[in-house]
């Protein structure tokens, strides 16, 4: 099932080539949405980054919009002193960061050129490894966007270009325009988990054909797939579901008693494989041959140490079938 991904194995985590490029990233990526600059303080954020590095994670995902630029700043600080060549840093452009003036969002040349400089400054680095279009911009001509990305790459401010939550049709546009301009779109970053399988329909087959890898987000459905939320009970204190700064609102869609009850049915499957529920959920997304990496979030270092163990996991066919049965159309 791993046919269209080229993997290399090191001691702790697998490294995977992105798309048809020569860039390798860790198959577990640490991302800082809702946590850095918001739910947790700098010390906890730095401890999570430390736990990631210690476990062999080399790839970090953020976005300019996360906590209005603070998430990039916190990550930049946490990575200070690390050898830049050993890291892959990914960020994104599209949403307004702080001010929302008429040119402060989208994928215009103006917004891209201004945003990359602001991100580099906050991240304290001269370049990002992958610069990602956070969403598709229906207003700006794709030619303008792709030319701006080509120029960002030519200037050395980003080494590679990716996108996030683009449809199969949009990925094809991007691929074709990039090719004309002499670069590649190497990755797409969509939501994917046992509870949210939309990309399996069109995005994955089209991406496989075009040589675009998925770097998927919310693999444990923001915590819902860890089994810690029980139907009919109050969420544990300190969890995302109790985070009034934004997390609670984001995870709401999974805080449904029927969904949470079905998730509990995965407990014996995880136990028989000697995995935690979180590891089963992260390992599950990696079974898809077009998924290069899972971006895990964490509000504490122990979660990173636990979830990273899903790197390189193979889940047997019968367990995969039992998962489908338990979750069905949840
Ligand atoms: P996850 O599904 O991995 O959820 C992470 C959260 O679940 C943690 O912060 C923690 O929350 C809880 N959790 C994780 N592991 C455990 C565990 N072992 N035990 C108990 N609780 C656990 O991913 P996110 O939703 O955080 O997204 C991950 C990343 O993906 C983001 O940081 C970002 O980089 C990217 N992303 C990209 C988007 C895009 O549009 N491109 C959109 C969303 C995310 P807590 O402890 O607070 O309960």
Short mmCIF file of C-alpha atoms and ligand atoms in Angstrom, two decimals:
data_model
loop_
_atom_site.label_atom_id
_atom_site.label_comp_id
_atom_site.label_asym_id
_atom_site.label_seq_id
_atom_site.Cartn_x
_atom_site.Cartn_y
_atom_site.Cartn_z
CA UNK A 1 0.00 0.00 0.00
CA UNK A 2 3.01 2.29 0.23
CA UNK A 3 3.60 2.28 -3.52
CA UNK A 4 3.64 5.99 -4.34
CA UNK A 5 5.71 7.15 -1.38
CA UNK A 6 9.44 6.83 -1.10
CA UNK A 7 10.33 6.33 2.53
CA UNK A 8 13.64 6.32 4.35
CA UNK A 9 13.92 4.93 7.82
CA UNK A 10 16.10 6.31 10.57
CA UNK A 11 16.38 5.33 14.20
CA UNK A 12 13.28 7.07 15.53
CA UNK A 13 10.90 8.40 12.89
CA UNK A 14 10.50 7.69 9.21
CA UNK A 15 11.42 10.38 6.75
CA UNK A 16 9.37 10.62 3.58
CA UNK A 17 9.96 12.40 0.28
CA UNK A 18 7.34 15.05 -0.44
CA UNK A 19 5.70 14.72 -3.85
CA UNK A 20 8.27 14.22 -6.58
CA UNK A 21 10.78 16.48 -4.84
CA UNK A 22 14.04 15.63 -3.09
CA UNK A 23 12.79 17.08 0.22
CA UNK A 24 12.36 14.63 3.08
CA UNK A 25 10.15 15.43 6.07
CA UNK A 26 9.40 13.40 9.19
CA UNK A 27 6.20 11.38 8.80
CA UNK A 28 5.08 12.87 12.11
CA UNK A 29 5.04 16.68 11.97
CA UNK A 30 4.46 18.86 15.04
CA UNK A 31 1.95 21.69 14.44
CA UNK A 32 1.07 24.60 16.72
CA UNK A 33 -2.49 25.75 15.85
CA UNK A 34 -4.56 26.78 18.93
CA UNK A 35 -1.71 25.91 21.29
CA UNK A 36 1.32 28.20 20.82
CA UNK A 37 0.57 31.83 21.57
CA UNK A 38 -2.86 30.87 22.90
CA UNK A 39 -3.71 27.78 25.01
CA UNK A 40 -0.17 27.23 26.35
CA UNK A 41 2.68 29.56 27.44
CA UNK A 42 6.15 29.79 25.86
CA UNK A 43 7.71 27.35 28.35
CA UNK A 44 5.16 24.63 27.63
CA UNK A 45 5.41 25.30 23.89
CA UNK A 46 9.21 25.02 24.07
CA UNK A 47 8.91 21.78 26.07
CA UNK A 48 6.62 20.33 23.37
CA UNK A 49 9.08 21.33 20.65
CA UNK A 50 11.92 19.80 22.71
CA UNK A 51 9.94 16.56 23.07
CA UNK A 52 9.37 16.54 19.31
CA UNK A 53 13.07 17.05 18.53
CA UNK A 54 14.10 14.44 21.10
CA UNK A 55 11.73 11.94 19.50
CA UNK A 56 13.22 12.55 16.04
CA UNK A 57 10.57 14.89 14.61
CA UNK A 58 12.34 17.35 12.31
CA UNK A 59 9.33 19.03 10.65
CA UNK A 60 7.25 21.82 12.17
CA UNK A 61 4.04 23.33 10.78
CA UNK A 62 2.58 26.72 11.60
CA UNK A 63 0.75 29.59 9.86
CA UNK A 64 0.91 33.37 9.97
CA UNK A 65 -2.74 33.53 11.09
CA UNK A 66 -2.31 31.25 14.14
CA UNK A 67 -2.77 33.47 17.22
CA UNK A 68 -2.29 36.45 14.88
CA UNK A 69 1.40 35.80 14.30
CA UNK A 70 2.19 34.77 17.87
CA UNK A 71 2.36 31.05 17.01
CA UNK A 72 5.16 31.70 14.50
CA UNK A 73 6.99 33.82 17.08
CA UNK A 74 6.71 31.15 19.78
CA UNK A 75 7.94 28.45 17.38
CA UNK A 76 10.83 30.64 16.22
CA UNK A 77 11.87 31.13 19.81
CA UNK A 78 11.50 27.44 20.68
CA UNK A 79 13.70 26.43 17.73
CA UNK A 80 16.40 29.01 18.48
CA UNK A 81 19.87 27.45 18.50
CA UNK A 82 18.83 24.37 16.54
CA UNK A 83 20.77 23.52 13.39
CA UNK A 84 18.63 24.98 10.59
CA UNK A 85 19.74 22.35 8.06
CA UNK A 86 18.29 19.60 10.27
CA UNK A 87 14.82 21.17 10.35
CA UNK A 88 11.95 21.57 7.91
CA UNK A 89 9.80 24.60 8.74
CA UNK A 90 6.39 24.97 7.06
CA UNK A 91 4.15 28.00 7.21
CA UNK A 92 1.15 29.38 5.35
CA UNK A 93 -0.35 32.48 3.75
CA UNK A 94 -3.93 33.49 2.94
CA UNK A 95 -5.83 34.58 6.06
CA UNK A 96 -5.39 38.06 7.55
CA UNK A 97 -2.89 38.25 10.42
CA UNK A 98 -3.93 40.96 12.85
CA UNK A 99 -5.24 43.79 10.68
CA UNK A 100 -7.79 42.81 8.07
CA UNK A 101 -7.46 45.62 5.55
CA UNK A 102 -8.48 45.26 1.90
CA UNK A 103 -5.12 43.75 0.84
CA UNK A 104 -4.42 41.77 4.02
CA UNK A 105 -5.76 38.42 2.86
CA UNK A 106 -5.86 36.11 -0.14
CA UNK A 107 -3.19 35.08 -2.60
CA UNK A 108 -2.45 38.32 -4.44
CA UNK A 109 1.18 39.04 -5.31
CA UNK A 110 1.07 41.91 -2.82
CA UNK A 111 -0.21 39.81 0.09
CA UNK A 112 2.16 36.89 -0.63
CA UNK A 113 5.26 39.11 -0.92
CA UNK A 114 4.45 41.03 2.26
CA UNK A 115 3.42 37.92 4.20
CA UNK A 116 6.52 35.84 3.49
CA UNK A 117 8.76 38.61 4.86
CA UNK A 118 6.63 38.97 7.99
CA UNK A 119 6.63 35.19 8.58
CA UNK A 120 10.41 34.91 8.17
CA UNK A 121 10.92 37.68 10.68
CA UNK A 122 8.61 36.09 13.27
CA UNK A 123 10.15 32.66 12.71
CA UNK A 124 13.70 34.08 12.94
CA UNK A 125 14.82 32.27 9.79
CA UNK A 126 16.04 33.26 6.31
CA UNK A 127 13.79 30.78 4.52
CA UNK A 128 10.94 28.35 5.07
CA UNK A 129 11.14 24.88 3.59
CA UNK A 130 7.55 24.73 2.36
CA UNK A 131 5.39 27.84 1.89
CA UNK A 132 1.72 26.85 1.69
CA UNK A 133 -1.37 28.55 0.32
CA UNK A 134 -3.67 28.10 3.33
CA UNK A 135 -6.79 28.11 1.11
CA UNK A 136 -7.61 28.63 -2.59
CA UNK A 137 -8.32 32.26 -3.55
CA UNK A 138 -11.26 32.45 -5.95
CA UNK A 139 -10.71 36.18 -6.60
CA UNK A 140 -7.05 36.31 -7.59
CA UNK A 141 -6.07 34.83 -10.99
CA UNK A 142 -4.13 31.61 -10.39
CA UNK A 143 -1.44 32.87 -12.81
CA UNK A 144 -0.70 35.80 -10.49
CA UNK A 145 -0.53 33.55 -7.41
CA UNK A 146 1.72 30.99 -9.05
CA UNK A 147 4.05 33.67 -10.46
CA UNK A 148 4.37 35.18 -6.97
CA UNK A 149 5.17 31.74 -5.51
CA UNK A 150 7.74 31.14 -8.27
CA UNK A 151 9.37 34.46 -7.35
CA UNK A 152 9.37 33.67 -3.62
CA UNK A 153 11.21 30.45 -4.48
CA UNK A 154 13.60 32.24 -6.84
CA UNK A 155 14.40 34.74 -4.06
CA UNK A 156 15.23 31.82 -1.78
CA UNK A 157 12.62 32.81 0.81
CA UNK A 158 10.86 29.46 0.39
CA UNK A 159 12.44 26.30 -0.98
CA UNK A 160 9.23 24.55 -2.00
CA UNK A 161 5.54 25.37 -2.47
CA UNK A 162 2.50 23.55 -1.07
CA UNK A 163 -1.21 24.24 -0.64
CA UNK A 164 -3.85 23.43 1.97
CA UNK A 165 -7.43 22.19 1.55
CA UNK A 166 -7.43 22.57 -2.24
CA UNK A 167 -9.86 20.50 -4.30
CA UNK A 168 -8.74 18.01 -6.94
CA UNK A 169 -9.56 20.55 -9.67
CA UNK A 170 -7.63 23.33 -7.91
CA UNK A 171 -4.65 21.01 -7.43
CA UNK A 172 -4.62 20.31 -11.16
CA UNK A 173 -4.66 24.07 -11.96
CA UNK A 174 -1.81 24.62 -9.54
CA UNK A 175 0.20 21.72 -10.88
CA UNK A 176 -0.18 22.82 -14.50
CA UNK A 177 0.64 26.49 -13.87
CA UNK A 178 3.61 25.67 -11.65
CA UNK A 179 4.98 23.35 -14.31
CA UNK A 180 4.87 26.12 -16.91
CA UNK A 181 6.81 28.35 -14.52
CA UNK A 182 9.39 25.67 -13.78
CA UNK A 183 8.51 24.66 -10.23
CA UNK A 184 6.31 22.09 -8.51
CA UNK A 185 3.51 22.12 -5.97
CA UNK A 186 4.72 19.24 -3.79
CA UNK A 187 2.10 18.96 -1.05
CA UNK A 188 -1.49 19.55 -0.03
CA UNK A 189 -2.51 19.91 3.62
CA UNK A 190 -6.07 18.69 4.20
CA UNK A 191 -8.01 17.49 7.23
CA UNK A 192 -7.95 13.68 7.46
CA UNK A 193 -8.79 11.27 10.24
CA UNK A 194 -10.86 8.17 10.95
CA UNK A 195 -13.76 10.60 11.44
CA UNK A 196 -13.19 12.75 8.35
CA UNK A 197 -12.31 10.93 5.13
CA UNK A 198 -13.34 13.41 2.41
CA UNK A 199 -9.97 13.42 0.59
CA UNK A 200 -10.26 9.72 -0.25
CA UNK A 201 -12.85 10.59 -2.94
CA UNK A 202 -11.03 12.86 -5.40
CA UNK A 203 -8.09 14.63 -3.77
CA UNK A 204 -6.01 11.52 -3.12
CA UNK A 205 -6.40 9.89 -6.58
CA UNK A 206 -5.69 13.20 -8.36
CA UNK A 207 -2.73 13.95 -6.11
CA UNK A 208 -1.25 10.48 -6.69
CA UNK A 209 -1.49 11.08 -10.42
CA UNK A 210 0.11 14.55 -10.19
CA UNK A 211 2.82 13.61 -7.69
CA UNK A 212 1.47 15.69 -4.81
CA UNK A 213 1.69 14.32 -1.24
CA UNK A 214 -0.81 14.94 1.56
CA UNK A 215 0.42 16.28 4.90
CA UNK A 216 -2.75 15.76 6.91
CA UNK A 217 -4.04 17.75 9.87
CA UNK A 218 -6.09 16.88 12.97
CA UNK A 219 -5.29 13.13 12.82
CA UNK A 220 -6.79 12.58 16.30
CA UNK A 221 -9.76 14.85 15.44
CA UNK A 222 -8.42 17.47 17.86
CA UNK A 223 -8.46 14.95 20.71
CA UNK A 224 -11.83 13.28 20.05
CA UNK A 225 -10.10 10.10 18.84
CA UNK A 226 -7.88 9.77 21.93
CA UNK A 227 -10.86 8.32 23.83
CA UNK A 228 -10.52 10.87 26.64
CA UNK A 229 -13.93 12.44 25.97
CA UNK A 230 -16.69 10.16 27.23
CA UNK A 231 -20.31 10.42 26.07
CA UNK A 232 -22.56 12.14 28.57
CA UNK A 233 -19.66 13.37 30.72
CA UNK A 234 -17.91 16.71 31.21
CA UNK A 235 -14.65 17.01 29.24
CA UNK A 236 -11.47 16.71 31.33
CA UNK A 237 -10.17 20.03 32.70
CA UNK A 238 -7.35 21.52 30.63
CA UNK A 239 -8.41 19.77 27.42
CA UNK A 240 -9.19 21.54 24.14
CA UNK A 241 -12.91 21.10 24.75
CA UNK A 242 -12.56 23.36 27.82
CA UNK A 243 -10.26 25.93 26.15
CA UNK A 244 -12.30 29.12 26.05
CA UNK A 245 -9.62 30.92 23.97
CA UNK A 246 -10.79 29.16 20.83
CA UNK A 247 -10.18 25.41 21.12
CA UNK A 248 -13.59 24.58 22.59
CA UNK A 249 -15.31 26.19 19.65
CA UNK A 250 -13.13 24.32 17.13
CA UNK A 251 -13.55 20.82 18.61
CA UNK A 252 -17.32 21.27 19.10
CA UNK A 253 -18.14 19.41 15.90
CA UNK A 254 -16.78 16.15 17.39
CA UNK A 255 -18.31 16.60 20.87
CA UNK A 256 -21.35 14.53 20.00
CA UNK A 257 -22.41 11.66 22.25
CA UNK A 258 -23.06 9.28 19.36
CA UNK A 259 -19.62 9.95 17.84
CA UNK A 260 -17.88 9.69 21.22
CA UNK A 261 -19.64 6.39 21.96
CA UNK A 262 -18.51 4.92 18.65
CA UNK A 263 -14.95 6.08 19.30
CA UNK A 264 -15.00 4.05 22.55
CA UNK A 265 -15.56 0.93 20.40
CA UNK A 266 -12.00 1.37 19.10
CA UNK A 267 -10.59 0.73 22.57
CA UNK A 268 -10.26 -3.09 22.17
CA UNK A 269 -8.76 -2.66 18.68
CA UNK A 270 -6.03 -0.40 20.08
CA UNK A 271 -5.47 -2.66 23.09
CA UNK A 272 -4.99 -5.77 20.95
CA UNK A 273 -2.36 -3.95 18.88
CA UNK A 274 -0.68 -2.69 22.06
CA UNK A 275 -1.31 0.90 21.00
CA UNK A 276 -2.96 3.84 22.69
CA UNK A 277 -6.06 5.20 20.96
CA UNK A 278 -4.10 8.29 19.88
CA UNK A 279 -1.37 6.13 18.33
CA UNK A 280 -3.98 4.05 16.50
CA UNK A 281 -5.58 7.21 15.10
CA UNK A 282 -2.29 8.75 13.96
CA UNK A 283 -1.09 5.42 12.54
CA UNK A 284 -4.39 5.03 10.68
CA UNK A 285 -3.91 8.16 8.51
CA UNK A 286 -0.43 6.98 7.56
CA UNK A 287 -1.86 3.78 6.02
CA UNK A 288 -3.06 5.85 3.04
CA UNK A 289 -0.34 5.57 0.39
CA UNK A 290 -0.66 9.24 -0.61
CA UNK A 291 -0.35 10.54 2.97
CA UNK A 292 3.27 11.50 3.59
CA UNK A 293 2.84 12.76 7.12
CA UNK A 294 0.42 13.40 9.97
CA UNK A 295 0.58 16.80 11.67
CA UNK A 296 -0.02 16.24 15.36
CA UNK A 297 -0.97 18.95 17.81
CA UNK A 298 -0.09 18.73 21.50
CA UNK A 299 -0.67 20.85 24.57
CA UNK A 300 1.95 18.94 26.58
CA UNK A 301 5.21 17.11 25.85
CA UNK A 302 3.86 13.71 26.95
CA UNK A 303 1.33 13.79 24.09
CA UNK A 304 4.14 14.33 21.57
CA UNK A 305 6.16 11.44 23.03
CA UNK A 306 3.11 9.18 22.89
CA UNK A 307 1.81 10.07 19.43
CA UNK A 308 5.17 10.06 17.63
CA UNK A 309 5.33 6.31 18.21
CA UNK A 310 2.80 5.96 15.39
CA UNK A 311 5.63 6.68 12.92
CA UNK A 312 6.05 3.84 10.46
CA UNK A 313 3.18 1.83 11.97
CA UNK A 314 1.46 -0.88 9.92
CA UNK A 315 -2.11 -1.59 10.98
CA UNK A 316 -3.31 -5.08 9.96
CA UNK A 317 -6.19 -5.38 7.47
CA UNK A 318 -8.59 -6.92 9.98
CA UNK A 319 -8.06 -4.05 12.42
CA UNK A 320 -8.66 -1.56 9.59
CA UNK A 321 -11.95 -3.33 8.83
CA UNK A 322 -13.01 -3.25 12.49
CA UNK A 323 -12.33 0.50 12.59
CA UNK A 324 -14.56 1.02 9.53
CA UNK A 325 -17.26 -1.06 11.18
CA UNK A 326 -17.13 0.85 14.47
CA UNK A 327 -17.13 4.32 12.96
CA UNK A 328 -19.24 3.69 9.86
CA UNK A 329 -20.74 7.03 8.88
CA UNK A 330 -19.92 8.68 12.24
P1 LIG B 1 -4.73 16.73 16.51
O1 LIG B 1 -5.88 16.01 15.91
O2 LIG B 1 -3.44 16.01 16.66
O3 LIG B 1 -5.21 17.29 17.95
C1 LIG B 1 -4.28 17.74 18.87
C2 LIG B 1 -4.88 17.92 20.24
O4 LIG B 1 -5.49 16.72 20.72
C3 LIG B 1 -3.80 18.25 21.25
O5 LIG B 1 -3.48 19.62 21.24
C4 LIG B 1 -4.41 17.77 22.54
O6 LIG B 1 -5.34 18.74 22.99
C5 LIG B 1 -5.15 16.50 22.09
N1 LIG B 1 -4.27 15.31 22.14
C6 LIG B 1 -3.35 14.93 21.22
N2 LIG B 1 -2.73 13.80 21.61
C7 LIG B 1 -3.26 13.44 22.78
C8 LIG B 1 -3.02 12.35 23.65
N3 LIG B 1 -2.10 11.43 23.38
N4 LIG B 1 -3.77 12.29 24.79
C9 LIG B 1 -4.70 13.22 25.08
N5 LIG B 1 -4.96 14.28 24.28
C10 LIG B 1 -4.25 14.40 23.13
O7 LIG B 1 -4.38 17.97 15.64
P2 LIG B 1 -4.74 19.54 15.63
O8 LIG B 1 -6.19 19.71 15.43
O9 LIG B 1 -4.10 20.17 16.81
O10 LIG B 1 -3.99 19.99 14.34
C11 LIG B 1 -2.62 19.66 14.20
C12 LIG B 1 -1.94 20.63 13.30
O11 LIG B 1 -2.46 20.56 11.99
C13 LIG B 1 -2.08 22.11 13.68
O12 LIG B 1 -1.22 22.48 14.72
C14 LIG B 1 -1.71 22.76 12.38
O13 LIG B 1 -0.31 22.75 12.21
C15 LIG B 1 -2.37 21.83 11.37
N6 LIG B 1 -3.72 22.31 10.99
C16 LIG B 1 -3.86 22.84 9.75
C17 LIG B 1 -5.05 23.35 9.31
C18 LIG B 1 -5.14 23.90 7.92
O14 LIG B 1 -6.15 24.52 7.57
N7 LIG B 1 -4.15 23.72 7.10
C19 LIG B 1 -6.24 23.37 10.19
C20 LIG B 1 -6.01 22.73 11.47
C21 LIG B 1 -4.80 22.23 11.84
P3 LIG B 1 -5.69 19.01 24.54
O15 LIG B 1 -4.57 18.49 25.37
O16 LIG B 1 -5.84 20.49 24.61
O17 LIG B 1 -6.98 18.31 24.76
#
